[in-house]
Structure formats: structure tokens, C-alpha cells
Tab-separated table of C-alpha atoms and ligand atoms in Angstrom:
chain	number	residue	atom	x	y	z
A	172	MET	CA	-15.455	21.807	13.858
A	173	GLY	CA	-12.392	23.961	11.846
A	174	THR	CA	-10.744	20.858	9.782
A	175	LYS	CA	-6.995	20.888	7.864
A	176	GLY	CA	-8.649	21.471	5.022
A	177	ARG	CA	-9.210	19.048	1.921
A	178	ILE	CA	-7.450	15.877	0.919
A	179	LEU	CA	-7.927	13.998	-2.675
A	180	VAL	CA	-8.155	10.160	-1.825
A	181	THR	CA	-7.610	8.109	-5.283
A	182	GLY	CA	-8.814	4.681	-4.706
A	183	ALA	CA	-10.272	5.314	-1.433
A	184	THR	CA	-12.232	2.356	-0.666
A	185	GLY	CA	-9.034	0.179	-1.333
A	186	TYR	CA	-7.371	-2.170	0.927
A	187	ILE	CA	-5.144	0.969	1.702
A	188	GLY	CA	-6.900	3.857	0.508
A	189	SER	CA	-9.737	2.948	3.068
A	190	HIS	CA	-7.295	2.527	5.810
A	191	THR	CA	-5.736	5.905	5.308
A	192	THR	CA	-9.079	7.603	4.641
A	193	VAL	CA	-10.142	6.645	8.164
A	194	GLU	CA	-6.329	7.825	9.541
A	195	LEU	CA	-7.225	11.889	7.771
A	196	VAL	CA	-10.579	12.347	8.650
A	197	ASN	CA	-8.648	11.671	12.444
A	198	ALA	CA	-6.429	13.486	12.152
A	199	GLY	CA	-9.011	16.699	11.045
A	200	TYR	CA	-8.933	16.801	7.994
A	201	GLU	CA	-12.009	16.571	5.120
A	202	VAL	CA	-11.665	13.935	2.557
A	203	ILE	CA	-12.828	13.549	-1.176
A	204	GLY	CA	-12.755	10.098	-1.273
A	205	ILE	CA	-13.127	8.601	-5.379
A	206	ASP	CA	-13.009	4.440	-6.695
A	207	ASN	CA	-14.194	2.381	-9.422
A	208	PHE	CA	-14.877	-0.408	-7.179
A	209	SER	CA	-12.614	-2.391	-9.988
A	210	ASN	CA	-11.246	-4.216	-6.741
A	211	SER	CA	-12.284	-2.949	-3.881
A	212	SER	CA	-16.303	-2.609	-2.490
A	213	PRO	CA	-18.324	0.308	-1.579
A	214	SER	CA	-19.584	-1.355	1.653
A	215	MET	CA	-16.322	-0.243	2.643
A	216	LEU	CA	-17.594	3.030	3.055
A	217	GLU	CA	-19.631	2.123	5.326
A	218	GLY	CA	-17.641	0.521	7.920
A	219	MET	CA	-15.255	3.984	7.523
A	220	GLU	CA	-18.522	5.970	8.326
A	221	LYS	CA	-19.185	3.693	10.841
A	222	ILE	CA	-15.145	4.171	12.409
A	223	THR	CA	-15.461	8.301	12.205
A	224	GLY	CA	-18.675	8.432	12.630
A	225	ARG	CA	-18.348	10.836	9.856
A	226	LYS	CA	-19.661	10.736	6.169
A	227	ILE	CA	-17.229	10.606	3.486
A	228	PRO	CA	-17.791	12.631	0.607
A	229	PHE	CA	-17.157	9.791	-2.002
A	230	ILE	CA	-17.477	10.191	-5.782
A	231	ARG	CA	-17.110	6.343	-8.096
A	232	THR	CA	-14.679	7.221	-11.154
A	233	ASP	CA	-12.407	6.849	-12.754
A	234	CYS	CA	-8.688	8.066	-12.373
A	235	CYS	CA	-8.257	7.316	-16.657
A	236	ASP	CA	-11.593	9.110	-16.871
A	237	LYS	CA	-10.174	12.559	-18.221
A	238	ALA	CA	-13.549	14.203	-17.859
A	239	GLY	CA	-14.344	12.356	-14.797
A	240	MET	CA	-11.158	14.080	-12.621
A	241	GLU	CA	-11.737	16.823	-14.210
A	242	GLU	CA	-15.731	17.288	-12.521
A	243	VAL	CA	-14.106	15.621	-8.852
A	244	PHE	CA	-10.927	19.208	-9.388
A	245	ARG	CA	-14.651	21.446	-10.726
A	246	LYS	CA	-16.808	20.022	-7.456
A	247	TYR	CA	-13.962	20.316	-4.968
A	248	PRO	CA	-11.703	23.236	-5.796
A	249	ASP	CA	-10.492	23.428	-2.618
A	250	ILE	CA	-8.927	19.904	-2.754
A	251	ARG	CA	-4.868	20.975	-0.801
A	252	ALA	CA	-3.602	17.427	-1.966
A	253	SER	CA	-3.910	14.135	-2.914
A	254	ILE	CA	-3.028	10.783	-1.852
A	255	HIS	CA	-2.827	8.421	-4.935
A	256	PHE	CA	-3.332	5.087	-4.274
A	257	ALA	CA	-5.734	3.818	-7.585
A	258	ALA	CA	-3.737	1.489	-9.390
A	259	CYS	CA	-3.741	-2.545	-10.180
A	260	LYS	CA	-1.091	-4.255	-8.079
A	261	ALA	CA	-1.074	-7.425	-8.448
A	262	VAL	CA	2.644	-8.497	-9.819
A	263	GLY	CA	1.477	-12.122	-11.530
A	264	GLU	CA	-1.552	-10.358	-13.329
A	265	SER	CA	1.194	-7.798	-14.079
A	266	VAL	CA	3.425	-10.435	-16.310
A	267	ARG	CA	0.205	-11.821	-18.005
A	268	GLU	CA	-1.182	-8.254	-18.446
A	269	PRO	CA	1.380	-5.689	-18.790
A	270	VAL	CA	-0.778	-3.750	-21.545
A	271	LYS	CA	-3.481	-3.418	-19.071
A	272	TYR	CA	-1.071	-2.574	-15.777
A	273	PHE	CA	0.503	0.582	-18.113
A	274	ARG	CA	-2.128	2.342	-19.041
A	275	ASN	CA	-3.855	2.313	-15.696
A	276	ASN	CA	-1.025	2.934	-13.876
A	277	ILE	CA	0.213	5.925	-16.402
A	278	VAL	CA	-2.472	7.114	-17.365
A	279	SER	CA	-4.979	7.423	-14.354
A	280	LEU	CA	-1.319	9.713	-12.642
A	281	LEU	CA	-1.052	11.982	-15.724
A	282	ASN	CA	-5.305	12.741	-15.291
A	283	LEU	CA	-3.863	13.613	-11.856
A	284	LEU	CA	-0.497	15.342	-12.562
A	285	ASP	CA	-2.327	18.089	-15.121
A	286	LEU	CA	-5.062	18.899	-12.587
A	287	SER	CA	-2.175	18.963	-9.914
A	288	MET	CA	-0.377	21.607	-11.512
A	289	LYS	CA	-2.834	23.894	-12.369
A	290	GLY	CA	-3.199	27.271	-10.780
A	291	GLU	CA	-0.902	27.250	-7.737
A	292	GLY	CA	-0.106	23.923	-7.705
A	293	LYS	CA	-1.528	21.084	-5.242
A	294	GLY	CA	0.832	18.270	-3.483
A	295	ILE	CA	0.545	14.749	-4.617
A	296	VAL	CA	1.763	11.808	-1.958
A	297	PHE	CA	2.356	8.922	-3.951
A	298	SER	CA	2.090	5.276	-3.648
A	299	SER	CA	4.704	3.589	-4.036
A	300	SER	CA	7.048	0.446	-3.479
A	301	CYS	CA	10.038	-0.970	-2.000
A	302	THR	CA	9.741	-3.401	-5.272
A	303	VAL	CA	11.147	-1.075	-7.056
A	304	TYR	CA	14.158	-1.869	-5.307
A	305	GLY	CA	14.364	-5.462	-6.894
A	306	GLU	CA	16.092	-8.360	-5.083
A	307	PRO	CA	18.736	-5.639	-2.851
A	308	ASP	CA	22.360	-6.592	-2.886
A	309	PRO	CA	23.391	-8.022	0.628
A	310	GLU	CA	25.101	-4.691	1.665
A	311	ASN	CA	22.220	-2.437	1.003
A	312	LEU	CA	20.384	-4.270	3.966
A	313	PRO	CA	18.818	-2.939	5.415
A	314	ILE	CA	16.998	-0.603	2.379
A	315	LYS	CA	17.906	3.166	3.082
A	316	GLU	CA	16.302	5.421	-0.244
A	317	THR	CA	19.292	5.726	-1.359
A	318	ALA	CA	19.650	2.231	-2.197
A	319	PRO	CA	19.757	1.835	-5.861
A	320	VAL	CA	16.914	1.494	-8.212
A	321	LYS	CA	17.469	-1.967	-10.013
A	322	PRO	CA	15.879	-3.287	-13.522
A	323	ALA	CA	11.817	-3.770	-12.213
A	324	VAL	CA	11.129	-7.837	-12.215
A	325	SER	CA	7.565	-6.771	-13.471
A	326	PRO	CA	5.783	-4.596	-15.675
A	327	TYR	CA	3.640	-4.087	-12.062
A	328	GLY	CA	6.832	-2.509	-11.035
A	329	ARG	CA	7.886	-0.970	-13.626
A	330	THR	CA	4.623	0.968	-13.643
A	331	LYS	CA	6.206	2.218	-10.180
A	332	GLN	CA	9.479	3.492	-11.729
A	333	MET	CA	7.998	5.114	-14.477
A	334	ASN	CA	5.529	7.159	-12.059
A	335	GLU	CA	8.523	7.698	-9.970
A	336	GLU	CA	10.518	8.845	-12.767
A	337	ILE	CA	7.259	11.313	-14.704
A	338	LEU	CA	6.676	13.294	-11.011
A	339	MET	CA	9.864	14.235	-11.209
A	340	ASP	CA	9.837	15.153	-14.019
A	341	CYS	CA	7.171	16.961	-13.377
A	342	VAL	CA	8.578	18.824	-10.532
A	343	ARG	CA	10.714	19.964	-11.970
A	344	ALA	CA	8.918	21.239	-14.637
A	345	CYS	CA	6.123	23.408	-12.561
A	346	PRO	CA	7.661	25.188	-9.488
A	347	SER	CA	4.497	24.750	-7.626
A	348	LEU	CA	4.181	20.802	-7.475
A	349	LYS	CA	5.837	19.160	-4.466
A	350	VAL	CA	5.483	15.561	-4.360
A	351	ILE	CA	5.743	12.916	-1.759
A	352	SER	CA	5.949	9.335	-2.678
A	353	LEU	CA	6.010	6.002	0.137
A	354	ARG	CA	7.168	3.015	-0.697
A	355	TYR	CA	5.817	-0.050	1.569
A	356	PHE	CA	7.436	-2.343	2.280
A	357	ASN	CA	4.879	-5.481	2.827
A	358	PRO	CA	1.723	-4.204	4.638
A	359	ILE	CA	-0.664	-6.676	6.894
A	360	GLY	CA	-3.524	-6.062	8.949
A	361	ALA	CA	-6.716	-5.035	9.579
A	362	HIS	CA	-8.884	-1.499	11.752
A	363	PRO	CA	-9.169	-3.272	15.037
A	364	SER	CA	-12.860	-2.434	14.993
A	365	ALA	CA	-12.815	-5.364	12.126
A	366	LEU	CA	-14.834	-3.207	9.927
A	367	ILE	CA	-12.387	-2.662	7.601
A	368	GLY	CA	-9.232	-4.848	5.867
A	369	GLU	CA	-8.047	-6.484	3.383
A	370	MET	CA	-10.775	-7.832	0.512
A	371	PRO	CA	-8.369	-10.022	-2.482
A	372	ASN	CA	-10.586	-10.978	-5.087
A	373	GLY	CA	-10.848	-14.342	-5.662
A	374	GLU	CA	-7.840	-16.197	-4.741
A	375	PRO	CA	-5.774	-14.093	-2.212
A	376	GLN	CA	-1.477	-13.569	-4.375
A	377	ASN	CA	-0.303	-12.111	-0.974
A	378	LEU	CA	0.353	-14.692	2.194
A	379	VAL	CA	-1.651	-12.903	5.092
A	380	PRO	CA	-5.057	-12.982	3.113
A	381	TYR	CA	-4.526	-16.784	2.690
A	382	ILE	CA	-2.937	-17.518	5.628
A	383	THR	CA	-6.649	-16.375	6.990
A	384	GLN	CA	-8.859	-18.007	4.555
A	385	THR	CA	-7.000	-20.884	5.649
A	386	ALA	CA	-7.663	-20.644	9.015
A	387	ALA	CA	-11.269	-19.918	8.356
A	388	GLY	CA	-11.007	-22.780	6.052
A	389	LEU	CA	-11.599	-21.682	2.742
A	390	ARG	CA	-8.460	-23.497	1.898
A	391	LYS	CA	-7.216	-26.485	2.425
A	392	GLU	CA	-3.630	-25.652	3.804
A	393	LEU	CA	-0.927	-22.696	2.738
A	394	ARG	CA	1.740	-24.109	0.135
A	395	ILE	CA	5.130	-21.460	1.407
A	396	TRP	CA	6.905	-21.147	-1.844
A	397	GLY	CA	10.329	-23.016	-1.611
A	398	ASN	CA	12.142	-23.381	1.839
A	399	ASP	CA	15.492	-24.164	0.215
A	400	TYR	CA	16.500	-19.621	-0.308
A	401	ASP	CA	19.883	-18.601	1.511
A	402	THR	CA	18.087	-17.770	5.032
A	403	PRO	CA	18.204	-19.368	8.213
A	404	ASP	CA	14.951	-21.273	8.086
A	405	GLY	CA	15.316	-21.518	3.555
A	406	THR	CA	12.142	-19.161	3.774
A	407	CYS	CA	11.824	-15.944	1.260
A	408	ILE	CA	12.320	-12.803	4.414
A	409	ARG	CA	9.989	-9.511	3.841
A	410	ASP	CA	9.711	-6.434	6.583
A	411	TYR	CA	5.343	-6.808	7.510
A	412	ILE	CA	4.210	-3.014	8.497
A	413	TYR	CA	0.801	-2.710	10.067
A	414	VAL	CA	-1.273	-1.441	7.767
A	415	CYS	CA	-2.898	1.043	10.435
A	416	ASP	CA	1.138	2.174	11.163
A	417	LEU	CA	0.835	2.950	7.556
A	418	ALA	CA	-1.733	4.957	6.796
A	419	LYS	CA	-0.758	6.906	9.696
A	420	ALA	CA	2.733	7.908	7.651
A	421	HIS	CA	0.355	9.128	4.691
A	422	VAL	CA	-1.097	11.645	7.295
A	423	ALA	CA	2.572	12.662	7.945
A	424	ALA	CA	3.133	12.697	4.924
A	425	VAL	CA	0.269	15.146	3.897
A	426	GLY	CA	0.723	16.967	6.393
A	427	ARG	CA	4.765	17.729	5.730
A	428	LEU	CA	3.890	18.195	2.049
A	429	LEU	CA	1.063	21.101	3.283
A	430	ASP	CA	3.020	23.029	5.943
A	431	GLY	CA	5.894	23.948	3.451
A	432	ARG	CA	8.449	22.062	5.737
A	433	GLN	CA	9.874	20.339	2.757
A	434	GLU	CA	13.022	20.981	1.445
A	435	ASN	CA	13.461	19.348	-2.023
A	436	ARG	CA	10.225	19.241	-3.815
A	437	PHE	CA	10.516	15.317	-4.956
A	438	ASP	CA	11.202	13.426	-1.621
A	439	ILE	CA	11.420	9.894	-0.925
A	440	PHE	CA	10.253	7.446	2.165
A	441	ASN	CA	10.297	3.982	3.026
A	442	LEU	CA	8.455	2.431	4.885
A	443	GLY	CA	8.601	-0.268	7.113
A	444	THR	CA	9.591	-1.538	10.179
A	445	GLY	CA	13.214	-3.048	9.810
A	446	LYS	CA	13.247	-5.914	10.802
A	447	GLY	CA	12.829	-9.172	8.443
A	448	LEU	CA	10.765	-12.003	9.224
A	449	SER	CA	10.937	-15.330	7.142
A	450	VAL	CA	7.168	-16.469	5.591
A	451	LEU	CA	7.316	-19.975	8.267
A	452	GLU	CA	8.514	-17.414	11.045
A	453	LEU	CA	4.859	-15.042	9.595
A	454	VAL	CA	2.789	-18.343	9.737
A	455	GLN	CA	4.036	-19.514	13.605
A	456	ASN	CA	3.703	-16.620	15.162
A	457	PHE	CA	-0.280	-16.391	13.569
A	458	ILE	CA	-0.347	-20.259	15.062
A	459	ARG	CA	0.638	-18.604	18.286
A	460	ALA	CA	-1.235	-15.696	18.564
A	461	THR	CA	-4.220	-16.794	17.578
A	462	GLY	CA	-4.422	-20.334	18.538
A	463	ALA	CA	-6.013	-21.336	14.813
A	464	ASP	CA	-4.773	-24.214	12.694
A	465	VAL	CA	-2.793	-22.601	9.113
A	466	PRO	CA	-2.009	-26.403	7.873
A	467	TYR	CA	1.244	-25.814	5.576
A	468	ARG	CA	3.941	-27.716	3.172
A	469	PHE	CA	6.437	-25.988	1.508
A	470	ALA	CA	6.282	-26.396	-2.623
A	471	GLY	CA	8.824	-24.947	-5.757
A	472	ARG	CA	10.335	-21.402	-5.822
A	473	ARG	CA	7.654	-18.459	-6.746
A	474	GLU	CA	9.419	-16.935	-9.797
A	475	GLY	CA	10.220	-13.789	-9.371
A	476	ASP	CA	9.964	-13.481	-6.283
A	477	ILE	CA	12.438	-11.480	-3.897
A	478	VAL	CA	14.251	-13.035	-2.088
A	479	LYS	CA	15.641	-10.765	1.662
A	480	VAL	CA	14.029	-7.491	1.521
A	481	TRP	CA	13.874	-5.077	4.587
A	482	ALA	CA	13.993	-1.485	5.348
A	483	ASP	CA	15.499	0.963	6.958
A	484	PRO	CA	12.990	3.236	8.133
A	485	GLY	CA	15.229	5.533	10.009
A	486	LYS	CA	14.480	8.597	7.338
A	487	ALA	CA	10.588	8.615	7.872
A	488	ASN	CA	11.621	7.657	12.214
A	489	SER	CA	13.368	10.961	12.152
A	490	ILE	CA	11.340	13.421	9.649
A	491	LEU	CA	8.086	12.448	9.462
A	492	GLY	CA	8.213	11.770	13.204
A	493	TRP	CA	6.138	8.461	12.201
A	494	LYS	CA	7.117	4.753	13.524
A	495	ALA	CA	5.595	1.216	12.683
A	496	ASP	CA	5.978	-0.273	15.669
A	497	THR	CA	2.086	-2.065	16.794
A	498	PRO	CA	4.110	-5.697	17.878
A	499	ILE	CA	3.205	-8.108	15.162
A	500	ASP	CA	1.394	-11.031	17.366
A	501	GLU	CA	-1.242	-7.971	17.569
A	502	VAL	CA	-0.630	-7.028	13.751
A	503	LEU	CA	-1.714	-11.002	12.811
A	504	LEU	CA	-4.513	-10.930	15.464
A	505	SER	CA	-6.748	-7.943	13.691
A	506	ALA	CA	-6.074	-9.663	10.356
A	507	TRP	CA	-7.322	-12.440	11.568
A	508	ASN	CA	-10.432	-11.116	13.597
A	509	TRP	CA	-11.216	-9.597	10.363
A	510	GLU	CA	-11.693	-12.502	9.099
A	511	LYS	CA	-13.805	-13.984	10.956
A	512	LYS	CA	-16.143	-10.924	10.502
A	513	VAL	CA	-16.061	-11.737	7.013
A	514	ARG	CA	-16.823	-15.322	7.059
A	515	GLY	CA	-19.265	-14.655	10.251
A	516	ILE	CA	-16.961	-16.656	11.838
B	1775	WQD	C1	5.397	-12.810	0.361
B	1775	WQD	C2	5.938	-13.616	1.193
B	1775	WQD	C3	6.134	-15.536	-1.209
B	1775	WQD	C4	1.344	-15.907	-0.859
B	1775	WQD	C5	3.695	-8.245	-3.332
B	1775	WQD	C6	3.985	-7.238	-4.702
B	1775	WQD	C7	4.583	-5.660	-3.274
B	1775	WQD	C8	2.773	-5.457	-2.627
B	1775	WQD	C9	3.394	-6.779	-1.709
B	1775	WQD	C10	1.292	-3.689	-3.476
B	1775	WQD	C11	6.576	-14.236	-0.568
B	1775	WQD	C12	5.852	-15.687	0.103
B	1775	WQD	C13	3.179	-16.289	0.466
B	1775	WQD	C14	1.721	-17.682	-0.102
B	1775	WQD	C15	3.952	-18.213	-0.211
B	1775	WQD	N1	1.858	-5.558	-3.354
B	1775	WQD	N2	4.132	-16.651	0.455
B	1775	WQD	N3	2.624	-18.199	-0.337
B	1775	WQD	O1	5.139	-10.581	-3.500
B	1775	WQD	O2	6.581	-9.757	-0.697
B	1775	WQD	O3	5.308	-8.230	-2.362
B	1775	WQD	O4	2.935	-7.724	-2.662
B	1775	WQD	O5	1.715	-2.902	-3.507
B	1775	WQD	O6	4.930	-5.016	-4.376
B	1775	WQD	O7	5.148	-7.565	-5.150
B	1775	WQD	O8	3.770	-10.206	-0.791
B	1775	WQD	O9	2.431	-11.774	0.081
B	1775	WQD	O10	2.400	-12.152	-2.406
B	1775	WQD	O11	4.481	-12.663	-0.947
B	1775	WQD	O12	4.764	-18.622	0.080
B	1775	WQD	O13	0.212	-18.327	-0.458
B	1775	WQD	O14	5.555	-14.723	0.633
B	1775	WQD	O15	7.032	-16.469	-2.067
B	1775	WQD	O16	7.847	-15.017	-0.339
B	1775	WQD	P1	4.928	-9.868	-1.650
B	1775	WQD	P2	3.190	-11.943	-1.068
């Protein structure tokens, strides 16, 4: 079958990488996936192949290994663009191990850039995060891409900011390089097939996997970190976006890179629903949508938490022709179905 060309996906067996690879294949692209399995499992590949009905070329390598990356580009000289997911992403861990975060998240990008700036140049879609905005001022909510980038509140967030600055400098230096940076809000849920989903190592830091593990009886109760914030119900507000909707935004971004429509060679898009939900609202939505029991209690605030953050996705809606519109109950059900599948419930 004719394809739209080959896309390199780094971090291809990770949570967002795996869902994006599925959507790329469904959209008619050839993918070469790479991952070092530091925070994912080879079993995701089986799930991706079952969903797409296609074998997905994959190489186990580390983006920080320059020779390994050169081998990928030598083996696949037809790579037209890359989507760079491979990075460490746990905010708390980054505070405890900053050197690991700076080395991994910066060196991996530098290796990819070296190889993408050669010859006619290859596009890069970069996996960024709303964390670069820090705690938005009230007048900047919902957040547009033009909102000020504030000093990061964690080494993880700082690596995302530094990566975007490195990409901007490289675009200036290399006329054939084009970059789209996608700033995610809070990705949640799992593929409707329940064949791929989020696989946090150890105790989940993120809210939804902790909820589903509590509902599955793996955790005694959910602690809601703080209910004394300046919000309607006292708990923090976030923009929770379905991972499959997020994956489709990457397909749209790759299309925009390859079809030459992009005016400025470094562009940024906020990827969210445009709606804010509090922690308590999300928990109550989950209980109502699934009928599952989630014991919870209010605990102290978590250091580094942003109080309120949600996107203005208008630029992505109009320029990428993309919208995150899966109803939240369907998203939460997908997370629960995945948890039940993984636990054999
Ligand atoms: C959401 C809300 C918690 C767990 C982080 C990164 C971001 C991205 C997504 C990588 C907060 C509350 C959580 C729990 C709770 N990561 N919570 N009890 O912190 O918004 O974003 O993950 O790309 O860059 O910053 O997500 O899911 O950890 O927290 O009350 O057991 O849920 O306090 O208010 P966060 P989260």
C-alpha cells in the first residue's frame, strides 16, 4: 500500500509514543520506532501490532547513544521526520536526580538534531509540556501559546524549556530544519481496545493511574493533595486530554511539517481540551462513569503543584484542524478498562 513516508518515533513503546505510533500507521505512514525500555515494555509492541494489523519496524536503542542513532538513520535513510518522545518525565524524580534529567533529556535531543540537520533536513515534532508556563497569571487563563514562559518549578520542566530554546537556535542555524513543539496538558486514558495504555513503574505519581489502581484494589485509598486552594472546591484544576486525541494531534503536526504549509519554521501548539476540571470533579466523574469505588481522603498539598492550568486550544483547532473532543466519561472508562485488562479483573 502506498505510504505517506517514514516517520521515526523515539520513545515508541511509551505511553504517548505507542498511541501516536498506532495513529500514524492508521493514517498511512511507515514508522520506525525506537526505545530503550527504561520506562516502557516490549509488550506494548504486540498491542500496537494487534491494533494496526501491521508489523511495526522497531530498534531497541538509546537516543543518548550517538552511534546507535546513526545506525537508525543509516538503516532508514528515508526518514522524513521524527517525533521525539524519548525523555524522563517524572517531576518529583527530576528534583531528586537533576543530572540524570539534564543528561538524558538534552543529549537525546542533541543527537537527534545532529542527524536531522544533515542533507535536506528532516522535520522534528517535539513532545513538550504545559509545565513550561509555570503557574499562569489569572489573566492568562485559558493559556495561549503567547503566554509568558516562566522559570520552571522543576528540573524536568527546565529541560523542556531548554529543549525548546535549543530547537529554536537550530532552526535559525539550519534553513532546512522545521520544528513543531507540542505542549501537552494532562494526557489520560487508554486506547479503546485496552491493548495499550499507561504502564507507570512502581507507585503512580499521576492522578488517573493512581485512581484506577485504587479502584482495582492495588492501593488502599487515593490521597487528594490539598483541598484548600483558591478554587471552587479547593482542589487543583487541570486540562485532562484523551491520549488518543493527543496522538491524532501528532499526525496532524507531521502532516503540516511535510506538506510545507508551515510559515515559520519553529511553531508551538497547546494541546488541551480548553476545559479545566478539579481533582475532586475528576474523581467524582470516574466513580459515576465506571460505578467503581474509589476511597479517597484529603491530604496535604504536594510541593511544586500548579493550582490552576488549562489550555486555549484555538490555534491547534484552526491551524492543525484538530480538536480534543472525546467526552471525559468515555476517557475515564478507557482508563478503567485498561486497568482491568492489565490486572485480569
Ligand atoms: C494532577 C493533579 C495533583 C496524584 C504532571 C507533569 C506534567 C505531565 C503530566 C509529563 C495535581 C493531583 C495527583 C495523586 C492527587 N508529565 N494528584 N493525588 O502534576 O498536573 O502534571 O504530569 O509530561 O509535565 O507536571 O499531573 O497527574 O501528577 O497531578 O491529588 O495521587 O492531581 O496534586 O493537582 P500534573 P498529576
